[in-house]
CSV table of N, CA, C and O in Angstrom, one decimal:
chain,number,residue,atom,x,y,z
V,1,THR,N,94.0,12.4,-12.2
V,1,THR,CA,94.4,12.8,-13.5
V,1,THR,C,95.7,13.6,-13.5
V,1,THR,O,96.6,13.3,-14.2
V,2,ARG,N,95.8,14.5,-12.5
V,2,ARG,CA,97.0,15.3,-12.4
V,2,ARG,C,98.2,14.5,-12.1
V,2,ARG,O,99.3,14.8,-12.5
V,3,LEU,N,98.0,13.5,-11.2
V,3,LEU,CA,99.1,12.6,-10.8
V,3,LEU,C,99.6,11.9,-12.0
V,3,LEU,O,100.9,11.9,-12.2
V,4,ILE,N,98.8,11.3,-12.8
V,4,ILE,CA,99.2,10.6,-14.0
V,4,ILE,C,99.9,11.5,-15.0
V,4,ILE,O,100.9,11.2,-15.5
V,5,GLU,N,99.3,12.7,-15.2
V,5,GLU,CA,100.0,13.7,-16.1
V,5,GLU,C,101.3,14.1,-15.6
V,5,GLU,O,102.3,14.2,-16.4
V,6,GLY,N,101.5,14.2,-14.3
V,6,GLY,CA,102.8,14.5,-13.7
V,6,GLY,C,103.8,13.4,-13.9
V,6,GLY,O,105.0,13.6,-14.3
V,7,LEU,N,103.3,12.2,-13.8
V,7,LEU,CA,104.2,11.0,-14.0
V,7,LEU,C,104.6,10.9,-15.5
V,7,LEU,O,105.7,10.5,-15.8
V,8,LEU,N,103.7,11.2,-16.4
V,8,LEU,CA,104.0,11.1,-17.8
V,8,LEU,C,105.0,12.2,-18.2
V,8,LEU,O,105.7,12.0,-19.2
V,9,ALA,N,105.1,13.2,-17.5
V,9,ALA,CA,106.0,14.3,-17.8
V,9,ALA,C,107.5,13.8,-17.7
V,9,ALA,O,108.4,14.3,-18.4
V,10,ILE,N,107.7,12.8,-16.8
V,10,ILE,CA,109.1,12.3,-16.5
V,10,ILE,C,109.6,11.7,-17.8
V,10,ILE,O,110.7,12.0,-18.2
V,11,PRO,N,109.0,10.6,-18.4
V,11,PRO,CA,109.6,10.0,-19.5
V,11,PRO,C,109.7,11.0,-20.7
V,11,PRO,O,110.7,10.9,-21.5
V,12,ARG,N,108.8,11.9,-20.8
V,12,ARG,CA,108.9,12.9,-21.9
V,12,ARG,C,110.1,13.7,-21.7
V,12,ARG,O,110.9,14.0,-22.6
V,13,ARG,N,110.3,14.2,-20.5
V,13,ARG,CA,111.5,15.1,-20.1
V,13,ARG,C,112.8,14.4,-20.4
V,13,ARG,O,113.7,15.0,-20.8
V,14,ILE,N,112.9,13.1,-20.1
V,14,ILE,CA,114.2,12.4,-20.3
V,14,ILE,C,114.3,11.9,-21.7
V,14,ILE,O,115.3,11.2,-22.0
V,15,GLY,N,113.3,12.1,-22.5
V,15,GLY,CA,113.5,11.7,-24.0
V,15,GLY,C,113.1,10.3,-24.4
V,15,GLY,O,113.4,9.9,-25.5
V,16,LEU,N,112.3,9.6,-23.5
V,16,LEU,CA,111.8,8.3,-24.0
V,16,LEU,C,110.8,8.5,-25.1
V,16,LEU,O,110.0,9.5,-25.1
V,17,PRO,N,110.8,7.6,-26.1
V,17,PRO,CA,109.9,7.8,-27.2
V,17,PRO,C,108.4,7.4,-26.9
V,17,PRO,O,107.5,7.8,-27.6
V,18,ALA,N,108.2,6.6,-25.9
V,18,ALA,CA,106.8,6.1,-25.6
V,18,ALA,C,106.8,5.6,-24.2
V,18,ALA,O,107.8,5.4,-23.5
V,19,VAL,N,105.5,5.4,-23.7
V,19,VAL,CA,105.3,4.8,-22.4
V,19,VAL,C,104.1,3.9,-22.6
V,19,VAL,O,103.2,4.1,-23.4
V,20,GLU,N,104.1,2.8,-21.8
V,20,GLU,CA,103.0,1.8,-21.8
V,20,GLU,C,102.4,1.7,-20.5
V,20,GLU,O,103.1,1.8,-19.5
V,21,ILE,N,101.1,1.3,-20.5
V,21,ILE,CA,100.4,1.1,-19.2
V,21,ILE,C,99.4,-0.1,-19.5
V,21,ILE,O,98.9,-0.2,-20.6
V,22,GLY,N,99.2,-0.9,-18.5
V,22,GLY,CA,98.3,-2.0,-18.6
V,22,GLY,C,97.1,-1.8,-17.7
V,22,GLY,O,97.1,-1.3,-16.6
V,23,VAL,N,95.9,-2.3,-18.2
V,23,VAL,CA,94.7,-2.3,-17.4
V,23,VAL,C,93.9,-3.6,-17.7
V,23,VAL,O,94.0,-4.1,-18.9
V,24,THR,N,93.2,-4.1,-16.8
V,24,THR,CA,92.4,-5.3,-17.1
V,24,THR,C,91.2,-4.8,-17.9
V,24,THR,O,90.7,-3.7,-17.8
V,25,ALA,N,90.8,-5.7,-18.8
V,25,ALA,CA,89.8,-5.4,-19.8
V,25,ALA,C,88.5,-5.0,-19.2
V,25,ALA,O,87.7,-4.3,-19.8
V,26,ASP,N,88.2,-5.5,-18.0
V,26,ASP,CA,86.9,-5.2,-17.3
V,26,ASP,C,86.9,-3.9,-16.5
V,26,ASP,O,86.0,-3.6,-15.9
V,27,ASN,N,88.0,-3.2,-16.6
V,27,ASN,CA,88.1,-1.9,-15.8
V,27,ASN,C,87.9,-0.7,-16.8
V,27,ASN,O,88.8,0.0,-17.2
V,28,GLY,N,86.6,-0.6,-17.1
V,28,GLY,CA,86.2,0.4,-18.1
V,28,GLY,C,86.6,1.9,-17.7
V,28,GLY,O,87.0,2.6,-18.5
V,29,PRO,N,86.4,2.3,-16.4
V,29,PRO,CA,86.7,3.6,-16.0
V,29,PRO,C,88.2,3.9,-16.2
V,29,PRO,O,88.6,5.0,-16.7
V,30,ALA,N,89.1,3.0,-15.9
V,30,ALA,CA,90.5,3.2,-16.0
V,30,ALA,C,90.9,3.3,-17.5
V,30,ALA,O,91.7,4.1,-18.0
V,31,LEU,N,90.3,2.4,-18.3
V,31,LEU,CA,90.6,2.4,-19.7
V,31,LEU,C,90.1,3.7,-20.4
V,31,LEU,O,90.9,4.3,-21.1
V,32,ALA,N,89.0,4.2,-20.0
V,32,ALA,CA,88.5,5.5,-20.5
V,32,ALA,C,89.4,6.6,-20.1
V,32,ALA,O,89.7,7.5,-20.9
V,33,LEU,N,89.9,6.6,-18.9
V,33,LEU,CA,90.8,7.7,-18.4
V,33,LEU,C,92.1,7.7,-19.2
V,33,LEU,O,92.5,8.7,-19.7
V,34,TYR,N,92.7,6.5,-19.4
V,34,TYR,CA,94.0,6.4,-20.1
V,34,TYR,C,93.8,6.9,-21.6
V,34,TYR,O,94.6,7.5,-22.2
V,35,GLN,N,92.6,6.5,-22.2
V,35,GLN,CA,92.4,6.9,-23.5
V,35,GLN,C,92.2,8.4,-23.6
V,35,GLN,O,92.7,9.1,-24.6
V,36,ARG,N,91.5,9.0,-22.6
V,36,ARG,CA,91.4,10.5,-22.6
V,36,ARG,C,92.8,11.2,-22.5
V,36,ARG,O,93.0,12.3,-23.0
V,37,LEU,N,93.7,10.5,-21.8
V,37,LEU,CA,95.0,11.0,-21.7
V,37,LEU,C,96.0,10.8,-22.9
V,37,LEU,O,97.1,11.2,-22.9
V,38,GLY,N,95.4,10.2,-23.9
V,38,GLY,CA,96.2,10.0,-25.1
V,38,GLY,C,96.8,8.6,-25.4
V,38,GLY,O,97.5,8.5,-26.3
V,39,PHE,N,96.4,7.7,-24.5
V,39,PHE,CA,96.9,6.3,-24.7
V,39,PHE,C,96.0,5.6,-25.8
V,39,PHE,O,94.8,5.8,-25.8
V,40,ASN,N,96.7,4.8,-26.6
V,40,ASN,CA,96.0,3.9,-27.6
V,40,ASN,C,96.2,2.5,-27.3
V,40,ASN,O,97.3,2.1,-26.9
V,41,GLU,N,95.2,1.7,-27.6
V,41,GLU,CA,95.4,0.2,-27.4
V,41,GLU,C,96.5,-0.3,-28.3
V,41,GLU,O,96.5,0.0,-29.5
V,42,ASP,N,97.5,-1.0,-27.7
V,42,ASP,CA,98.6,-1.6,-28.4
V,42,ASP,C,98.4,-3.1,-28.6
V,42,ASP,O,98.7,-3.6,-29.7
V,43,ARG,N,98.0,-3.8,-27.5
V,43,ARG,CA,97.9,-5.2,-27.6
V,43,ARG,C,97.1,-5.7,-26.4
V,43,ARG,O,96.9,-5.0,-25.5
V,44,ARG,N,96.7,-7.0,-26.5
V,44,ARG,CA,96.0,-7.6,-25.4
V,44,ARG,C,96.7,-8.8,-25.0
V,44,ARG,O,97.3,-9.5,-25.8
V,45,LEU,N,96.7,-9.1,-23.7
V,45,LEU,CA,97.3,-10.3,-23.1
V,45,LEU,C,96.4,-11.1,-22.3
V,45,LEU,O,95.5,-10.5,-21.6
V,46,ARG,N,96.5,-12.4,-22.3
V,46,ARG,CA,95.7,-13.3,-21.5
V,46,ARG,C,96.3,-13.4,-20.2
V,46,ARG,O,97.5,-13.7,-20.1
V,47,LEU,N,95.6,-13.1,-19.1
V,47,LEU,CA,96.2,-13.3,-17.8
V,47,LEU,C,95.6,-14.6,-17.1
V,47,LEU,O,94.7,-15.1,-17.6
V,48,PRO,N,96.3,-15.0,-16.1
V,48,PRO,CA,95.8,-16.2,-15.4
V,48,PRO,C,94.4,-16.0,-14.9
V,48,PRO,O,94.0,-14.9,-14.5
V,49,GLY,N,93.6,-17.0,-14.9
V,49,GLY,CA,92.2,-16.9,-14.4
V,49,GLY,C,91.3,-16.4,-15.4
V,49,GLY,O,90.3,-15.8,-15.0
V,50,GLU,N,91.6,-16.5,-16.6
V,50,GLU,CA,90.6,-16.1,-17.7
V,50,GLU,C,90.5,-14.6,-17.8
V,50,GLU,O,89.6,-14.1,-18.5
V,51,GLN,N,91.3,-13.8,-17.2
V,51,GLN,CA,91.3,-12.3,-17.3
V,51,GLN,C,92.1,-11.9,-18.5
V,51,GLN,O,93.1,-12.6,-18.9
V,52,GLU,N,91.8,-10.8,-19.1
V,52,GLU,CA,92.5,-10.2,-20.2
V,52,GLU,C,93.0,-8.8,-19.8
V,52,GLU,O,92.3,-8.0,-19.1
V,53,ALA,N,94.3,-8.5,-20.2
V,53,ALA,CA,94.8,-7.2,-20.0
V,53,ALA,C,94.9,-6.5,-21.3
V,53,ALA,O,95.2,-7.0,-22.3
V,54,ILE,N,94.7,-5.2,-21.2
V,54,ILE,CA,94.9,-4.3,-22.4
V,54,ILE,C,96.1,-3.5,-22.1
V,54,ILE,O,96.2,-2.8,-21.1
V,55,ILE,N,97.0,-3.5,-23.0
V,55,ILE,CA,98.3,-2.7,-22.9
V,55,ILE,C,98.1,-1.5,-23.8
V,55,ILE,O,97.8,-1.6,-25.0
V,56,LEU,N,98.2,-0.4,-23.2
V,56,LEU,CA,98.0,0.9,-23.9
V,56,LEU,C,99.3,1.6,-24.1
V,56,LEU,O,100.2,1.4,-23.2
V,57,ARG,N,99.5,2.3,-25.1
V,57,ARG,CA,100.8,3.0,-25.4
V,57,ARG,C,100.5,4.4,-25.8
V,57,ARG,O,99.6,4.8,-26.5
V,58,GLN,N,101.4,5.3,-25.3
V,58,GLN,CA,101.4,6.7,-25.7
V,58,GLN,C,102.8,7.0,-26.3
V,58,GLN,O,103.8,6.8,-25.6
V,59,GLU,N,102.9,7.5,-27.5
V,59,GLU,CA,104.1,7.7,-28.2
V,59,GLU,C,104.3,9.2,-28.4
V,59,GLU,O,103.4,9.9,-28.7
V,60,TRP,N,105.6,9.6,-28.2
V,60,TRP,CA,105.9,11.0,-28.4
V,60,TRP,C,106.9,11.2,-29.5
V,60,TRP,O,107.5,12.3,-29.7
V,61,SER,N,107.2,10.2,-30.3
V,61,SER,CA,108.2,10.4,-31.3
V,61,SER,C,108.0,11.5,-32.3
V,61,SER,O,108.9,12.2,-32.7
V,62,GLU,N,106.7,11.8,-32.6
V,62,GLU,CA,106.4,12.9,-33.5
V,62,GLU,C,106.7,14.2,-32.8
V,62,GLU,O,107.3,15.1,-33.4
V,63,GLU,N,106.4,14.3,-31.5
V,63,GLU,CA,106.7,15.6,-30.7
V,63,GLU,C,108.2,15.8,-30.7
V,63,GLU,O,108.7,16.9,-30.8
V,64,ARG,N,109.0,14.7,-30.5
V,64,ARG,CA,110.4,14.8,-30.4
V,64,ARG,C,111.0,15.3,-31.7
V,64,ARG,O,111.9,16.2,-31.8
V,65,ARG,N,110.5,14.8,-32.8
V,65,ARG,CA,110.9,15.2,-34.1
V,65,ARG,C,110.6,16.7,-34.4
V,65,ARG,O,111.5,17.4,-34.9
V,66,GLU,N,109.4,17.1,-34.0
V,66,GLU,CA,109.1,18.5,-34.2
V,66,GLU,C,110.0,19.4,-33.4
V,66,GLU,O,110.4,20.5,-33.8
V,67,ARG,N,110.3,19.0,-32.1
V,67,ARG,CA,111.2,19.8,-31.3
V,67,ARG,C,112.6,19.9,-31.9
V,67,ARG,O,113.2,21.0,-31.8
V,68,ARG,N,113.1,18.8,-32.4
V,68,ARG,CA,114.4,18.8,-33.0
V,68,ARG,C,114.4,19.8,-34.2
V,68,ARG,O,115.4,20.5,-34.4
V,69,GLU,N,113.3,19.8,-35.0
V,69,GLU,CA,113.3,20.7,-36.1
V,69,GLU,C,113.2,22.1,-35.7
V,69,GLU,O,113.9,23.0,-36.3
V,70,GLU,N,112.5,22.4,-34.6
V,70,GLU,CA,112.4,23.8,-34.1
V,70,GLU,C,113.8,24.3,-33.6
V,70,GLU,O,114.1,25.4,-33.8
V,71,ARG,N,114.6,23.4,-33.1
V,71,ARG,CA,115.9,23.8,-32.6
V,71,ARG,C,116.9,23.8,-33.7
V,71,ARG,O,118.1,24.2,-33.5
V,72,GLY,N,116.6,23.3,-34.9
V,72,GLY,CA,117.5,23.2,-36.0
V,72,GLY,C,118.5,22.1,-35.9
V,72,GLY,O,119.5,22.1,-36.5
V,73,ALA,N,118.1,21.1,-35.1
V,73,ALA,CA,119.0,19.9,-35.0
V,73,ALA,C,118.8,18.9,-36.1
V,73,ALA,O,117.8,18.9,-36.7
């Protein structure tokens, strides 16, 4: 969890509005972890071999707007 949180700090620090991560639909533990970290399901993709991927997204645009307002920008 700390590794993922550390990696998520990078796009936040450089000002990206969001980050996406994919997980196979049958990987319940990974899906639960990403959801606990604030990711929400964005879309599903059909993979070769009848597998399905869930694409999760975490957005920070609200945080960025609040920070700009705090700085008076």
